[in-house]
Coordinates of C-alpha atoms in Angstrom, one line a residue:
X7 CA -19.5 -13.0 23.8
X8 CA -17.1 -11.2 26.2
X9 CA -16.8 -7.5 26.9
X10 CA -16.6 -5.3 23.8
X11 CA -13.3 -3.9 22.7
X12 CA -13.1 -0.2 23.4
X13 CA -11.9 1.6 20.3
X14 CA -11.0 5.2 19.6
X15 CA -11.1 6.6 16.0
X16 CA -8.7 9.3 14.8
X17 CA -10.1 11.2 11.8
X18 CA -13.8 11.1 12.6
X19 CA -16.3 13.4 10.9
X20 CA -20.0 13.7 10.7
X21 CA -20.4 13.5 6.9
X22 CA -18.6 13.6 3.5
X23 CA -15.5 11.6 4.4
X24 CA -14.4 7.9 4.3
X25 CA -14.6 7.7 8.1
X26 CA -18.2 8.9 8.1
X27 CA -19.3 6.7 5.2
X28 CA -17.6 3.5 6.2
X29 CA -15.9 3.3 9.5
X30 CA -18.4 5.1 11.7
X31 CA -21.4 3.2 10.5
X32 CA -19.5 -0.1 10.7
X33 CA -18.4 0.5 14.3
X34 CA -21.9 1.8 15.3
X35 CA -23.3 -1.6 14.1
X36 CA -20.5 -3.7 15.5
X37 CA -21.2 -6.5 18.0
X38 CA -17.5 -6.7 18.9
X39 CA -16.5 -3.1 19.3
X40 CA -17.6 -0.2 21.4
X41 CA -17.0 3.2 19.8
X42 CA -15.6 4.7 23.0
X43 CA -13.9 7.8 21.6
X44 CA -13.5 10.0 18.5
X45 CA -10.8 12.5 17.7
X46 CA -10.8 15.4 15.4
X47 CA -8.6 18.6 15.3
X48 CA -11.2 20.8 16.9
X49 CA -13.3 20.4 20.1
X50 CA -16.5 21.5 18.3
X51 CA -16.3 19.0 15.5
X52 CA -15.2 16.2 17.9
X53 CA -18.3 16.8 20.0
X54 CA -20.5 16.8 16.9
X55 CA -19.2 13.5 15.8
X56 CA -19.6 12.0 19.3
X57 CA -23.2 13.0 19.4
X58 CA -23.9 11.8 15.9
X59 CA -22.5 8.3 16.3
X60 CA -22.9 7.8 20.1
X61 CA -19.3 7.7 21.2
X62 CA -18.7 8.1 24.9
X63 CA -15.8 10.6 24.6
X64 CA -14.6 13.3 22.2
X65 CA -11.0 14.4 21.9
X66 CA -9.2 17.0 19.8
X67 CA -5.7 15.9 21.0
X68 CA -4.8 12.6 19.5
X69 CA -2.1 11.9 22.1
X70 CA -4.6 12.1 24.9
X71 CA -7.0 9.8 23.2
X72 CA -4.6 7.0 22.3
X73 CA -2.9 7.0 25.7
X74 CA -6.2 6.8 27.6
X75 CA -6.7 3.8 29.8
X76 CA -10.2 3.5 28.6
X77 CA -9.1 2.7 25.0
X78 CA -8.0 -0.8 23.9
X79 CA -7.6 -0.2 20.2
X80 CA -7.2 2.7 17.8
X81 CA -8.4 3.2 14.2
X82 CA -6.4 5.7 12.1
X83 CA -8.6 7.1 9.4
X84 CA -6.9 10.4 8.6
X85 CA -5.4 11.4 5.2
X86 CA -2.5 9.2 4.2
X87 CA 0.3 11.7 4.8
X88 CA -0.9 11.9 8.4
X89 CA -1.1 8.2 9.1
X90 CA 2.3 7.8 10.6
X91 CA 2.2 10.0 13.7
X92 CA -1.0 8.8 15.3
X93 CA -0.3 5.2 14.4
X94 CA 3.1 5.4 16.0
X95 CA 1.8 7.1 19.1
X96 CA -0.9 4.4 19.5
X97 CA 1.6 1.6 19.0
X98 CA 3.9 3.1 21.6
X99 CA 1.0 3.2 24.0
X100 CA 0.5 -0.5 23.5
X101 CA -2.9 -0.2 21.7
X102 CA -4.0 -2.5 18.9
X103 CA -4.1 -0.5 15.6
X104 CA -6.3 -0.6 12.5
X105 CA -4.8 1.9 10.0
X106 CA -6.3 2.7 6.6
X107 CA -4.3 1.8 3.4
X108 CA -1.8 3.0 2.4
X109 CA -0.2 2.4 5.8
X110 CA 2.3 5.2 5.2
X111 CA 3.1 8.0 2.8
X112 CA 6.2 5.9 1.9
X113 CA 7.4 2.4 2.2
X114 CA 9.9 3.5 4.9
X115 CA 7.1 4.8 7.1
X116 CA 5.3 1.5 6.7
X117 CA 8.4 -0.4 7.6
X118 CA 9.0 1.7 10.8
X119 CA 5.5 1.2 12.0
X120 CA 5.6 -2.6 11.3
X121 CA 8.9 -3.0 13.2
X122 CA 7.5 -1.0 16.1
X123 CA 4.3 -3.0 16.2
X124 CA 6.2 -6.3 16.3
X125 CA 8.4 -5.0 19.1
X126 CA 5.3 -4.0 21.2
X127 CA 3.5 -7.3 20.3
X128 CA 0.2 -5.7 19.3
X129 CA -2.4 -6.8 16.8
X130 CA -2.4 -4.7 13.6
X131 CA -4.8 -4.4 10.7
X132 CA -4.4 -2.5 7.5
X133 CA -7.5 -1.4 5.5
X134 CA -7.2 -3.8 2.6
X135 CA -10.9 -4.6 3.0
X136 CA -11.4 -6.3 -0.4
X137 CA -10.0 -9.4 1.4
X138 CA -13.0 -9.3 3.7
X139 CA -15.5 -9.3 0.9
X140 CA -17.5 -12.6 1.0
X141 CA -17.4 -13.0 -2.8
X142 CA -13.6 -12.5 -2.8
X143 CA -13.2 -15.0 0.0
X144 CA -15.4 -17.6 -1.7
X145 CA -13.5 -17.1 -5.0
X146 CA -10.2 -17.7 -3.2
X147 CA -11.6 -20.9 -1.6
X148 CA -12.7 -22.2 -5.0
X149 CA -9.3 -21.6 -6.5
X150 CA -7.6 -23.4 -3.5
X151 CA -10.0 -26.3 -3.7
X152 CA -9.2 -26.9 -7.4
X153 CA -12.4 -25.6 -9.1
X154 CA -10.2 -24.2 -11.9
X155 CA -7.7 -27.0 -12.0
X156 CA -4.3 -25.6 -13.0
X157 CA -4.4 -21.8 -13.2
X158 CA -3.4 -20.8 -16.7
X159 CA -3.7 -17.0 -16.6
X160 CA -5.3 -14.0 -14.7
X161 CA -6.6 -10.8 -16.0
X162 CA -7.9 -7.9 -14.0
X163 CA -9.0 -4.4 -14.7
X164 CA -10.7 -1.5 -13.0
X165 CA -11.5 1.7 -14.8
X166 CA -13.2 4.6 -13.0
X167 CA -14.4 7.9 -14.4
X168 CA -14.1 11.5 -13.1
X169 CA -10.4 12.3 -13.6
X170 CA -11.0 15.8 -14.9
X171 CA -12.3 17.4 -11.7
X172 CA -11.8 17.3 -7.9
X173 CA -13.5 19.1 -5.1
X174 CA -11.1 21.4 -3.2
X175 CA -10.7 19.1 -0.2
X176 CA -9.4 16.3 -2.5
X177 CA -7.0 18.2 -4.8
X178 CA -4.1 17.4 -2.4
X179 CA -4.1 13.9 -4.0
X180 CA -2.7 15.4 -7.2
X181 CA 0.8 15.3 -5.6
X182 CA 2.4 11.8 -6.1
X183 CA 4.8 12.4 -3.2
X184 CA 1.9 12.4 -0.7
X185 CA 1.2 8.7 -1.2
X186 CA -2.6 8.7 -2.0
X187 CA -3.3 8.3 -5.7
X188 CA -4.5 5.8 -8.3
X189 CA -1.2 3.9 -8.2
X190 CA -1.3 3.3 -4.4
X191 CA -5.0 3.2 -3.7
X192 CA -7.0 2.0 -6.8
X193 CA -4.2 -0.2 -8.1
X194 CA -3.1 -1.2 -4.6
X195 CA -6.5 -2.6 -3.6
X196 CA -6.8 -4.3 -7.1
X197 CA -3.5 -6.1 -6.9
X198 CA -3.9 -7.1 -3.3
X199 CA -7.2 -8.8 -4.1
X200 CA -5.6 -10.5 -7.2
X201 CA -2.7 -11.9 -5.1
X202 CA -5.0 -12.9 -2.2
X203 CA -7.1 -15.0 -4.6
X204 CA -4.7 -16.2 -7.3
X205 CA -1.3 -16.1 -5.6
X206 CA 1.8 -13.9 -5.3
X207 CA 3.3 -12.0 -8.3
X208 CA 6.8 -13.1 -9.1
X209 CA 7.9 -10.6 -11.8
X210 CA 6.4 -7.7 -13.6
X211 CA 6.8 -5.1 -16.4
X212 CA 4.7 -1.9 -16.1
X213 CA 3.6 1.4 -17.6
X214 CA 2.8 4.1 -15.0
X215 CA 1.6 7.3 -16.7
X216 CA -0.2 10.5 -16.0
X217 CA -2.4 11.1 -19.0
X218 CA -4.4 14.0 -17.5
X219 CA -1.9 16.5 -16.1
X220 CA -4.4 19.1 -14.9
X221 CA -7.5 18.9 -12.7
X222 CA -10.2 21.5 -12.3
X223 CA -10.6 22.4 -8.6
X224 CA -14.4 22.7 -8.5
X225 CA -14.4 24.7 -5.3
X226 CA -12.0 27.4 -6.5
X227 CA -12.8 27.1 -10.2
X228 CA -9.1 26.9 -11.0
X229 CA -6.8 24.4 -12.7
X230 CA -4.2 22.6 -10.7
X231 CA -1.1 20.6 -11.9
X232 CA -1.1 16.9 -11.4
X233 CA 1.8 14.5 -10.9
X234 CA -0.2 11.5 -9.6
X235 CA -0.6 8.7 -12.2
X236 CA -4.0 7.8 -13.7
X237 CA -3.0 4.8 -15.8
X238 CA -1.2 1.7 -14.6
X239 CA -0.7 -1.2 -17.0
X240 CA 1.0 -4.3 -15.6
X241 CA 1.9 -7.6 -17.1
X242 CA 3.8 -10.3 -15.3
X243 CA 3.9 -13.8 -13.9
X244 CA 2.7 -15.3 -10.7
X245 CA 4.9 -17.5 -8.6
X246 CA 2.9 -20.5 -9.8
X247 CA 4.0 -19.7 -13.4
X248 CA 0.6 -18.2 -14.6
X249 CA 0.9 -15.0 -16.7
X250 CA -1.1 -12.1 -15.3
X251 CA -2.2 -8.7 -16.6
X252 CA -3.8 -5.7 -14.8
X253 CA -5.1 -2.4 -16.1
X254 CA -6.0 0.3 -13.6
X255 CA -7.2 3.7 -14.8
X256 CA -9.2 6.8 -14.0
X257 CA -10.6 8.3 -17.2
X258 CA -12.9 11.3 -18.0
X259 CA -16.2 9.5 -18.7
X260 CA -18.1 6.2 -18.5
X261 CA -15.7 4.0 -16.5
X262 CA -16.3 0.3 -17.0
X263 CA -15.9 -0.8 -13.3
X264 CA -14.0 -3.8 -11.9
X265 CA -13.5 -7.3 -13.3
X266 CA -11.1 -10.1 -12.5
X267 CA -11.0 -13.3 -14.5
X268 CA -9.0 -16.4 -13.6
X269 CA -8.7 -19.1 -16.3
X270 CA -7.9 -22.7 -15.6
X271 CA -7.7 -26.0 -17.5
X272 CA -11.0 -27.1 -15.8
X273 CA -12.9 -23.9 -15.6
X274 CA -13.2 -20.1 -15.4
X275 CA -14.1 -17.7 -12.5
X276 CA -15.1 -14.1 -13.1
X277 CA -15.8 -11.5 -10.4
X278 CA -17.1 -8.0 -11.2
X279 CA -18.7 -4.9 -9.9
X280 CA -19.5 -1.3 -10.8
X281 CA -16.7 0.3 -8.9
X282 CA -13.4 -0.5 -7.2
X283 CA -13.0 -3.9 -5.7
X284 CA -12.9 -2.7 -2.1
X285 CA -16.0 -0.4 -2.5
X286 CA -18.6 -2.1 -4.6
X287 CA -21.0 -5.0 -4.4
X288 CA -19.4 -7.8 -6.3
X289 CA -21.0 -10.7 -8.2
X290 CA -19.1 -14.0 -8.8
X291 CA -19.6 -16.2 -11.9
X292 CA -18.2 -19.6 -12.7
X293 CA -18.0 -22.1 -15.6
X294 CA -16.6 -25.6 -15.2
X295 CA -16.2 -27.9 -18.2
X296 CA -18.4 -25.7 -20.3
X297 CA -18.7 -22.2 -21.8
X298 CA -21.6 -20.8 -19.7
X299 CA -20.8 -18.5 -16.8
X300 CA -23.4 -18.9 -14.1
X301 CA -23.7 -16.6 -11.1
X302 CA -22.6 -18.4 -7.9
X303 CA -24.3 -18.3 -4.5
X304 CA -21.9 -17.3 -1.8
X305 CA -22.4 -19.0 1.6
X306 CA -24.0 -17.0 4.3
X307 CA -21.3 -18.2 6.7
X308 CA -18.9 -15.7 5.1
X309 CA -21.0 -12.8 6.3
X310 CA -19.5 -11.8 9.6
X311 CA -21.2 -8.5 10.4
X312 CA -24.4 -7.8 12.3
X313 CA -27.7 -7.3 10.4
X314 CA -27.5 -3.6 11.3
X315 CA -24.4 -3.1 9.3
X316 CA -25.2 -1.0 6.2
X317 CA -24.4 -2.2 2.7
X318 CA -22.0 -0.4 0.4
X319 CA -18.8 1.0 1.6
X320 CA -19.4 0.2 5.3
X321 CA -20.0 -3.5 4.7
X322 CA -16.4 -4.7 3.9
X323 CA -15.0 -2.4 6.6
X324 CA -17.4 -4.0 9.1
X325 CA -16.2 -7.4 8.0
X326 CA -12.6 -6.2 8.7
X327 CA -13.6 -5.0 12.1
X328 CA -15.1 -8.4 12.9
X329 CA -11.9 -10.2 11.9
X330 CA -9.8 -7.5 13.7
X331 CA -11.8 -8.3 16.9
X332 CA -11.2 -12.0 16.4
X333 CA -7.5 -11.4 15.9
X334 CA -7.3 -9.5 19.2
X335 CA -9.4 -11.9 21.2
X336 CA -7.8 -15.1 19.9
X337 CA -4.3 -13.6 19.6
X338 CA -4.0 -14.7 16.0
X339 CA -3.9 -12.9 12.7
X340 CA -7.2 -13.0 10.7
X341 CA -6.8 -9.6 9.0
X342 CA -4.2 -8.2 6.7
X343 CA -1.5 -6.9 9.0
X344 CA 1.1 -4.1 8.8
X345 CA 3.5 -6.7 7.4
X346 CA 1.0 -7.3 4.6
X347 CA 1.0 -3.6 4.0
X348 CA 4.8 -3.5 3.7
X349 CA 4.7 -6.2 1.1
X350 CA 2.2 -4.2 -1.0
X351 CA 4.2 -1.0 -0.6
X352 CA 7.2 -2.9 -1.9
X353 CA 5.3 -4.2 -4.9
X354 CA 4.1 -0.7 -5.8
X355 CA 7.8 0.5 -5.6
X356 CA 8.7 -2.3 -8.0
X357 CA 5.9 -1.3 -10.3
X358 CA 7.3 2.3 -10.5
X359 CA 10.8 0.9 -11.0
X360 CA 9.7 -1.4 -13.8
X361 CA 8.0 1.4 -15.5
X362 CA 10.9 3.8 -15.3
X363 CA 13.4 1.1 -16.4
X364 CA 11.1 -0.2 -19.1
X365 CA 12.1 -3.7 -18.1
X366 CA 10.7 -6.9 -16.5
X367 CA 11.9 -7.1 -12.9
X368 CA 11.6 -9.6 -10.1
X369 CA 9.2 -8.8 -7.3
X370 CA 10.1 -11.6 -4.9
X371 CA 13.1 -10.9 -2.7

């Protein structure tokens, strides 16, 4: 193995955030990346993160970090409304960029970043890490190899609990215009995994609804108004002709977790977990020519991360970093790119359009 890729992470923190739970542990265990620098908004917090995770440098000015000659790649792990500026600055500095999903607050932001990245000829990755999950990859391979025969239909659902309350640092997600909500995140990851495994969606009808219009801010003990949707129902058709349905929701109590089933004329595949597809440990089951679903053993060759990589949320992110490194070193694309993100942003726009028009609309351009 050659020299490690030197990466700087924007949006670092010691605890309690997505970066501290997933990205930092994944990078600390990585065999391909060196966590060279971390960046927060304050010198004190940046230094605390540097010490906690063993980074070489701490920055509180994102422009200084991403333009440093000691950085090869940048990870953008701030809140969604703040993705655009650091990602754009890093691209303009010629750095390879891994940005969390959604890529931008809007489709327009995602398109601008994608065009700029193509112009600068850098490697990009977007945090659609369900694709890096070994069980999802194995399921995709089985479908492609004909395990199911002709795909007849696809059904997917993910239902999480906890919609009634939010801690103060997360109530900003109540505003649909900020781009981080159940439609973009929970539904976005779910549909990306569905299309990755079963094929692209051709046309859809949808219901996008906000059933709980107020949250309790648990830090301030006050009620806040919500415009972000919490229920997304989709039915449509894949490009291969198979009908599909998807139900994504956040409800008050006892969510039922994640499940995707693909039915073919030779068999059935079912994958499921206790939480969102990108976050949870998944189990894959198959039946071929009979009615008994048996759990399937996923090949060890699909595990790319080091043995030191923690399980849970950090695992799939670690898988993504391994493929991101491979993409950089081999100058090929092994991770979902910014172009992938633009496609998903456009699909979500079409879902909103189908819901408002109460009509079946074409997704493919």
